[in-house]
C-alpha cells in the first residue's frame, strides 16, 4: 500500500554531536578535538558546576552572546557533572594528547634555540613520537607539523564520540548551540552512529525516497519507548518535487548567510551550505526543498563554523558528486586539513584547491583565489575566494575576505580580469582570536594582543577598493549572519548602529550613486544572468 511509505519530514532537525557537544570541524581532527575537549568543553562544564547561576545570568546578557556559558538556566547541574565525569572517563587519550601538545610546544619554546633539532626528538612526549616533525623557519623560529593522516589512524581518532540528535523544529528561534552541550530529552531521538555511517545517507534520502516504517525503525534501531516520537518524524506526504533550472544563462539563489546555489542547464554549485528547515514562517526563504536531486559541486570557502556546517553537510552529502575545499598548510594545529575532515564525516570526492588552481567543466570553471585576513593573523591557509566562470560571466564568492592589501587584487585583476558579481562578507568588527582559537593556544596571549587580532572581514574602504579593482558590475554583501534561523550558530545581533551595518550601508550607497547594482542580501534572492551561449 502506498500509504505505508514514509518520508522524513522537512521540519526535523539533526544536531551532530561530539560527546553531546554540537559538532564542528575542529572536533574531527584528533589534535584540535583534544585541545577543545580539555580547554573548552571540560572548562565550561567545570565552571557551570561551580557557578551555574553565573552562566544563567550571562546567557541573558546580549553583550555576552556566543560566550562560554551553558544555557540551562542554572539547572541540570547533575547532568552536566555526569557528562563531565563521563568525558574524563571515556576520553583519557584525548586529555593525554592535549597535554602532550602543550608539553611539546613548551619544549620548543624553551629548548629550540636555533641549534639542531635532533636531540629534541628524544624529548618529544612519548605519545607524539612519530606523529610530529620539528623544524625551524629561516629565522630560527621553531615549529612542528602533525602527520595528520597517521593521527587519524591512531586511537586518538575515536568515532564513538560522534552521534546525532533528531527532533522537530517549529520555528527560527533556536538557541546558540556552540557553548551548551545537548542533554538527553523526551523530545529528542539520539542516533548513536558515526557521521560516515551509511545510515546517515539512507536516513536523509528518506526526504525524497520513502520507505516502510518497519524498515526505517530497524535501520535506526528504534526501541519501543521512543517509537511514537521517531514515527512522528515521518509522513506519508511526498515533498513538492524540485524543478532544476533548465533555462539559458546562470541562475543564482541566495539561501541565507553565505549559502548560494548557482545553476545552469548543465551544472549546479552550492557554496558554503547552511540550510533552513521547512516550516511555517513569516520570512520567505529557500530551504532544503529547493535543492536539486544531484549537486555537481559543493564549494567551501573556509574553515569557520558558519561556512562548513556539519548539520547541513550530513543531510545533503548523498546528493553531492564533488566537494571543493581550500588546501591547508599541512599539519599545523590551527589549520587542519579540510579534505581529511570532510572525508572523515563521509563526504566523497573531496578536491583541494590551492592558490589559482582550477577545476573545469564543459562551459565553466572554479578558480581558488587568495583569501586574506579574517583569521587573527594565524598561519591558516585553508581559505579561498572562489571565482566561478560560466561562459562569459564571472562571479566571485569572496566570503569573509579582508582586503588588507589592495595590491593583491591589482595582481589578481591582471590575472583574471573583470567580475560581473561579487559576493563579500563585511563583518568588519570580528571576534578576538581566542573566541575561536583560544583552546589551541598552549600559552596565554596578552589581552591587548588578543583584542587586536580579530576575525574581521572588510570594512567600507576595503570592500569598495576590492570591487573597484575588479570593475564589479554588481556587489552583494552576504555572510552577515542576520537571518533569524541562524541564531544557533551565529553570535551576532546587529543594530542600525553596528559598524558592519553602517559600513555596508555606506558601500551600497556609494555603489548605487555610481549606477552600480549593490545590495545586502537577507532572507532570499534570485538573479538570472544572461550568458553569451
Ligand atoms: Fe569566517
Ligand atoms: Fe563567516
XYZ file of C-alpha atoms and ligand atoms in Angstrom:
535
model
C 0.000 0.000 0.000
C 1.263 3.424 -0.907
C 0.348 4.926 2.459
C 2.803 2.583 4.135
C 5.582 4.548 2.543
C 7.009 7.297 4.698
C 9.213 10.316 4.034
C 11.447 12.078 6.535
C 9.724 15.358 7.364
C 11.379 18.608 6.340
C 10.915 20.102 9.781
C 13.041 17.517 11.571
C 16.381 18.911 12.628
C 19.528 16.932 13.157
C 22.234 18.096 15.530
C 25.555 16.323 15.022
C 27.163 15.826 18.415
C 30.605 15.046 19.790
C 30.216 13.686 23.311
C 26.979 15.702 23.471
C 28.638 18.950 22.287
C 27.499 20.436 18.990
C 29.972 19.080 16.465
C 32.006 21.380 14.255
C 35.084 20.938 12.144
C 37.722 21.247 14.906
C 36.125 18.308 16.737
C 37.156 15.868 13.982
C 40.992 16.098 13.764
C 42.419 14.395 16.875
C 44.735 17.280 17.821
C 42.160 20.086 17.647
C 39.495 17.832 19.190
C 41.812 17.069 22.117
C 42.500 20.748 22.757
C 38.778 21.616 22.554
C 37.837 18.824 24.960
C 40.256 19.997 27.657
C 40.276 23.749 27.044
C 36.652 24.347 26.055
C 34.277 21.529 26.994
C 35.744 20.470 30.339
C 36.463 24.061 31.386
C 32.955 25.278 30.555
C 31.399 22.294 32.352
C 33.615 22.804 35.433
C 32.693 26.453 35.501
C 28.961 25.637 35.258
C 29.132 23.052 38.021
C 30.843 25.607 40.279
C 28.607 28.577 39.488
C 25.519 27.676 37.426
C 23.769 30.958 38.207
C 26.655 32.969 36.747
C 26.064 31.146 33.461
C 22.292 31.633 33.657
C 22.781 35.399 34.077
C 25.443 35.638 31.374
C 23.237 33.902 28.802
C 20.612 36.622 29.341
C 23.135 39.394 28.656
C 23.135 40.213 24.908
C 26.701 41.564 25.199
C 27.899 38.083 26.163
C 26.137 36.283 23.294
C 28.349 33.474 21.992
C 30.399 33.417 25.196
C 31.420 30.259 27.110
C 28.177 29.912 29.058
C 25.839 26.966 29.389
C 22.213 27.794 28.633
C 20.250 25.645 31.092
C 19.007 28.424 33.386
C 21.349 27.340 36.169
C 19.656 23.914 36.285
C 20.613 20.369 35.251
C 23.953 20.624 37.063
C 23.815 16.918 37.950
C 23.579 16.020 34.277
C 26.422 18.385 33.387
C 28.518 16.877 36.182
C 27.722 13.385 34.885
C 28.715 14.450 31.361
C 31.982 15.918 32.622
C 32.790 12.735 34.557
C 31.820 10.575 31.569
C 34.032 12.667 29.270
C 37.002 12.260 31.613
C 36.353 8.539 31.905
C 35.864 7.884 28.181
C 38.406 10.274 26.646
C 41.617 9.851 28.679
C 43.598 9.523 25.458
C 42.343 12.898 24.173
C 43.132 14.529 27.510
C 46.597 12.976 27.335
C 47.036 14.156 23.729
C 46.079 17.711 24.657
C 48.646 17.735 27.483
C 51.296 16.267 25.179
C 50.725 19.059 22.643
C 51.166 21.633 25.420
C 54.405 19.899 26.556
C 55.742 19.770 23.006
C 55.109 23.470 22.486
C 56.729 24.244 25.817
C 59.747 22.155 24.810
C 60.113 24.120 21.591
C 59.677 27.478 23.359
C 62.328 26.726 25.952
C 64.818 24.437 24.204
C 64.768 25.060 20.451
C 67.173 27.972 20.151
C 68.443 27.589 16.613
C 70.687 24.539 17.107
C 69.981 21.122 15.626
C 66.527 19.731 16.450
C 67.846 16.158 16.529
C 68.460 15.933 20.304
C 64.960 17.298 20.927
C 63.306 14.331 19.234
C 64.163 12.246 22.325
C 62.288 14.731 24.490
C 59.087 14.860 22.471
C 56.279 13.479 24.676
C 56.260 9.750 24.057
C 52.744 9.562 22.649
C 53.578 12.147 19.982
C 56.779 10.452 18.805
C 56.472 9.534 15.153
C 53.485 11.832 14.644
C 55.324 15.174 14.574
C 58.230 16.586 12.618
C 60.175 19.503 14.119
C 61.550 22.366 12.078
C 62.709 25.961 12.138
C 61.700 28.706 9.780
C 64.548 30.684 8.205
C 64.655 32.970 11.243
C 65.140 30.106 13.717
C 61.574 30.243 14.986
C 60.782 26.663 15.994
C 57.673 24.827 14.864
C 56.264 21.390 14.174
C 53.767 19.644 11.970
C 51.500 16.706 12.577
C 51.372 13.853 10.109
C 47.605 14.193 10.113
C 46.624 11.074 8.130
C 48.596 8.950 10.626
C 46.947 10.585 13.637
C 43.555 9.748 12.149
C 44.645 6.086 12.005
C 45.576 6.085 15.695
C 43.274 5.550 18.679
C 43.206 9.334 19.090
C 40.571 9.371 16.361
C 37.601 7.752 18.036
C 34.227 7.858 16.295
C 32.457 6.622 19.443
C 32.219 10.319 20.411
C 30.060 11.008 17.336
C 26.260 10.863 17.313
C 23.242 12.796 16.061
C 20.210 14.126 17.878
C 16.938 14.344 15.932
C 13.993 16.491 16.960
C 11.183 18.523 15.430
C 11.889 22.183 14.750
C 8.952 24.563 14.861
C 10.446 27.981 14.260
C 13.515 30.139 13.787
C 14.215 30.575 17.455
C 16.981 28.063 18.129
C 19.331 28.947 20.993
C 23.094 29.261 20.399
C 24.493 25.714 20.363
C 28.272 26.050 20.492
C 28.592 26.623 24.256
C 25.857 24.332 25.600
C 26.050 20.553 25.458
C 22.856 18.902 24.221
C 21.459 16.765 27.032
C 19.019 13.906 26.531
C 15.327 14.824 26.458
C 11.968 13.202 25.707
C 11.574 15.225 22.522
C 14.921 14.147 21.050
C 15.963 10.875 19.465
C 19.641 10.098 19.941
C 21.050 8.269 16.936
C 24.365 6.833 18.002
C 26.167 6.401 14.724
C 29.384 7.946 13.414
C 28.928 10.570 10.730
C 30.379 8.438 7.949
C 27.885 5.623 8.608
C 25.748 4.540 5.643
C 22.618 5.014 7.760
C 23.181 8.765 7.566
C 22.755 8.753 3.775
C 19.818 6.357 3.964
C 18.098 8.496 6.597
C 18.385 11.753 4.657
C 17.497 10.092 1.348
C 14.155 9.437 3.034
C 13.324 13.092 2.471
C 12.672 12.202 -1.151
C 12.677 8.372 -1.358
C 10.126 6.816 1.002
C 10.319 3.522 2.881
C 8.094 1.408 5.101
C 8.093 2.172 8.814
C 9.345 -1.286 9.762
C 12.439 -0.823 7.603
C 13.048 2.669 8.940
C 12.628 1.525 12.549
C 15.099 -1.317 12.092
C 17.578 0.865 10.231
C 17.608 3.414 13.070
C 17.444 0.753 15.824
C 14.430 2.493 17.350
C 13.495 0.989 20.718
C 9.869 0.633 21.709
C 9.653 3.529 24.213
C 10.806 6.072 21.631
C 8.919 4.594 18.699
C 5.994 7.094 18.814
C 8.458 10.007 18.851
C 10.560 8.752 15.945
C 7.476 7.715 13.969
C 6.258 11.321 14.276
C 9.344 12.471 12.324
C 7.942 10.765 9.221
C 4.989 11.481 6.960
C 3.270 9.758 4.032
C 3.050 13.188 2.347
C 5.576 13.404 -0.503
C 7.560 16.654 -0.756
C 6.999 19.037 -3.654
C 9.394 17.989 -6.420
C 12.242 20.354 -7.326
C 12.447 21.624 -10.890
C 16.098 22.120 -11.800
C 16.968 25.209 -13.790
C 16.954 24.385 -17.496
C 16.894 27.892 -18.942
C 19.642 29.903 -20.573
C 22.440 31.636 -18.708
C 23.152 31.369 -14.994
C 20.645 31.449 -12.167
C 21.797 32.030 -8.605
C 19.719 31.810 -5.485
C 20.625 33.068 -2.022
C 19.640 30.670 0.780
C 20.873 32.835 3.673
C 24.286 33.726 5.107
C 26.964 32.556 2.594
C 24.887 29.759 1.087
C 24.268 30.293 -2.617
C 23.099 27.842 -5.271
C 24.382 28.517 -8.784
C 22.640 26.610 -11.572
C 22.887 26.411 -15.322
C 21.290 23.866 -17.621
C 24.318 21.612 -17.163
C 25.946 22.321 -13.793
C 24.941 23.012 -10.189
C 27.164 24.502 -7.494
C 26.317 25.071 -3.859
C 28.516 27.431 -1.817
C 29.019 27.162 1.953
C 25.852 25.107 2.569
C 23.792 26.305 5.547
C 20.124 25.456 5.060
C 16.940 26.368 6.845
C 14.427 23.636 7.589
C 10.940 23.982 6.131
C 8.186 25.229 8.440
C 5.548 27.951 8.633
C 7.295 31.295 8.941
C 6.858 34.956 8.144
C 10.219 35.226 6.361
C 10.315 33.718 2.909
C 13.388 31.627 2.150
C 14.767 28.772 0.119
C 15.149 25.561 2.095
C 16.330 22.000 1.614
C 13.288 21.536 -0.673
C 14.857 23.973 -3.153
C 17.938 21.872 -3.835
C 18.409 19.771 -6.969
C 18.390 15.972 -6.584
C 22.024 15.990 -7.622
C 24.595 18.733 -6.938
C 27.767 18.713 -9.014
C 29.953 20.707 -6.636
C 29.635 21.785 -3.048
C 32.216 24.524 -2.615
C 33.584 25.592 0.772
C 35.392 28.902 1.256
C 36.991 28.435 4.690
C 37.019 26.502 7.909
C 34.704 28.564 10.123
C 31.589 27.019 11.672
C 29.203 29.194 9.688
C 30.732 28.099 6.363
C 31.372 24.404 6.929
C 28.277 23.302 8.816
C 28.050 19.575 9.502
C 24.329 19.831 10.260
C 23.688 20.693 6.621
C 26.548 18.722 5.049
C 25.391 15.428 6.577
C 21.884 15.943 5.194
C 22.970 16.708 1.632
C 26.129 14.673 1.102
C 24.259 11.800 -0.606
C 23.243 14.218 -3.401
C 26.701 15.716 -3.915
C 29.068 14.487 -6.614
C 32.125 16.543 -5.596
C 33.260 18.753 -2.744
C 35.798 21.532 -3.292
C 37.798 22.790 -0.311
C 40.863 25.019 0.064
C 44.238 23.344 0.653
C 45.666 23.632 4.169
C 49.245 24.460 5.170
C 49.932 20.826 6.053
C 49.831 19.576 9.623
C 49.594 22.836 11.582
C 47.443 22.575 14.726
C 45.444 25.684 13.812
C 44.974 24.641 10.187
C 43.776 21.047 9.958
C 43.143 19.554 6.533
C 39.582 20.246 5.396
C 39.882 17.421 2.894
C 40.557 14.927 5.682
C 37.793 16.415 7.828
C 35.200 16.127 5.068
C 36.339 12.630 4.180
C 36.053 11.575 7.826
C 32.461 12.814 8.011
C 31.617 10.692 4.985
C 31.948 13.102 2.036
C 33.239 11.502 -1.158
C 35.306 13.047 -3.955
C 36.822 15.892 -1.994
C 39.014 18.072 -4.204
C 41.563 20.506 -2.730
C 42.375 23.749 -4.493
C 45.393 25.891 -3.732
C 46.012 29.489 -4.867
C 44.984 29.921 -8.526
C 44.286 26.231 -9.035
C 41.209 25.425 -11.072
C 38.519 22.820 -11.671
C 36.924 22.903 -15.120
C 33.778 21.551 -16.693
C 32.258 21.912 -20.135
C 31.465 25.614 -20.169
C 32.890 26.755 -16.879
C 35.427 26.577 -14.075
C 36.136 27.380 -10.450
C 39.427 29.013 -9.528
C 40.604 29.405 -5.941
C 41.823 32.975 -5.367
C 43.752 34.010 -2.251
C 41.549 34.906 0.727
C 43.474 37.116 3.129
C 42.762 38.062 6.710
C 39.801 37.172 8.979
C 41.847 34.510 10.796
C 43.519 36.595 13.518
C 46.845 36.606 11.636
C 47.333 32.907 12.332
C 49.119 30.887 9.690
C 45.980 29.348 8.209
C 45.928 28.517 4.527
C 42.601 26.704 4.242
C 40.670 29.648 2.889
C 39.833 30.589 -0.676
C 37.722 33.142 -2.522
C 36.187 31.124 -5.359
C 35.945 32.597 -8.831
C 33.268 30.916 -10.929
C 33.318 31.338 -14.689
C 30.364 30.258 -16.764
C 30.650 31.176 -20.434
C 31.453 34.914 -20.439
C 30.319 35.513 -16.842
C 32.499 35.726 -13.738
C 31.190 35.534 -10.175
C 33.467 35.880 -7.146
C 32.448 34.290 -3.843
C 34.885 36.068 -1.566
C 33.241 35.074 1.769
C 34.887 36.912 4.688
C 37.966 38.026 2.701
C 39.524 41.138 4.169
C 41.186 43.491 1.702
C 44.183 44.190 3.929
C 46.466 44.836 0.964
C 44.791 46.226 -2.184
C 47.789 45.291 -4.318
C 46.708 41.653 -4.040
C 43.579 42.463 -6.024
C 45.531 44.509 -8.539
C 47.685 41.454 -9.223
C 44.631 39.200 -9.332
C 42.762 41.512 -11.684
C 45.667 41.345 -14.098
C 45.322 37.564 -13.956
C 41.537 37.042 -14.027
C 40.022 40.276 -15.418
C 36.701 41.927 -14.578
C 33.993 40.376 -12.441
C 30.241 40.547 -13.004
C 29.032 39.730 -9.492
C 30.947 39.985 -6.237
C 29.705 38.321 -3.037
C 31.501 39.700 0.005
C 31.006 39.485 3.777
C 31.512 42.701 5.756
C 31.641 41.524 9.360
C 34.308 44.156 9.940
C 34.383 44.022 13.768
C 35.047 40.309 14.240
C 35.569 38.309 17.419
C 39.009 38.290 19.060
C 41.429 35.429 18.314
C 40.630 33.467 21.463
C 36.884 33.236 20.708
C 37.595 30.563 18.131
C 41.238 29.584 18.507
C 41.697 30.032 22.272
C 41.635 26.279 23.069
C 44.524 25.721 20.665
C 46.828 28.165 22.468
C 49.161 26.470 24.930
C 50.424 29.792 26.266
C 48.002 32.554 27.086
C 48.002 35.645 24.933
C 48.001 39.186 26.308
C 44.524 40.680 26.256
C 45.577 43.658 24.151
C 47.117 41.336 21.549
C 44.007 39.174 21.543
C 41.741 42.179 21.072
C 43.880 43.479 18.215
C 43.834 40.193 16.296
C 40.268 39.746 15.203
C 38.246 37.547 12.886
C 37.296 40.645 10.913
C 36.219 40.950 7.277
C 36.299 44.003 5.016
C 35.064 47.461 6.013
C 33.664 50.022 3.548
C 37.015 51.228 2.276
C 38.377 47.717 1.826
C 35.209 46.402 0.175
C 34.976 49.388 -2.150
C 38.645 49.016 -3.081
C 38.078 45.364 -3.913
C 35.005 45.840 -6.094
C 36.560 48.833 -7.873
C 39.680 46.862 -8.709
C 37.611 44.181 -10.448
C 35.210 46.690 -12.078
C 32.367 44.730 -10.490
C 29.025 45.452 -12.101
C 27.119 44.148 -9.118
C 28.027 43.614 -5.469
C 26.152 41.581 -2.895
C 27.033 41.866 0.770
C 26.346 38.471 2.300
C 27.554 36.167 5.106
C 26.332 38.661 7.715
C 24.566 36.040 9.841
C 21.418 38.132 10.007
C 18.787 35.569 9.048
C 16.835 34.748 12.219
C 17.113 30.995 11.634
C 20.916 31.195 12.053
C 20.967 32.236 15.713
C 22.058 28.757 16.782
C 25.466 29.162 15.142
C 25.892 32.944 14.953
C 26.720 35.068 17.954
C 25.942 38.323 16.133
C 22.931 40.515 16.547
C 23.341 43.823 14.753
C 21.501 47.065 15.266
C 21.467 50.043 12.878
C 24.426 51.405 14.866
C 26.607 48.307 14.411
C 29.710 49.016 12.375
C 29.168 46.178 9.841
C 25.716 47.642 9.072
C 26.988 51.239 8.876
C 29.921 50.231 6.651
C 27.849 48.036 4.341
C 25.128 50.704 4.046
C 27.843 53.144 3.011
C 29.103 50.699 0.390
C 25.640 50.196 -1.052
C 25.005 53.952 -1.235
C 28.387 54.581 -2.848
C 27.800 51.890 -5.493
C 24.263 52.999 -6.219
C 25.474 56.582 -6.571
C 27.756 55.345 -9.328
C 24.997 53.460 -11.105
C 26.190 50.032 -9.902
C 23.950 47.334 -8.531
C 24.565 46.761 -4.820
C 22.545 45.098 -2.115
C 22.913 43.489 1.300
C 21.288 40.082 0.971
C 18.760 38.925 3.531
C 16.359 36.008 3.509
C 16.164 35.032 -0.156
C 17.140 36.380 -3.543
C 17.184 35.090 -7.103
C 19.021 36.570 -10.062
C 19.299 35.408 -13.655
C 22.419 36.346 -15.582
C 22.425 36.090 -19.335
C 25.458 34.495 -20.927
C 26.881 34.578 -24.437
C 25.747 30.982 -25.091
Fe 34.924 33.464 8.584
Fe 31.621 33.979 8.163
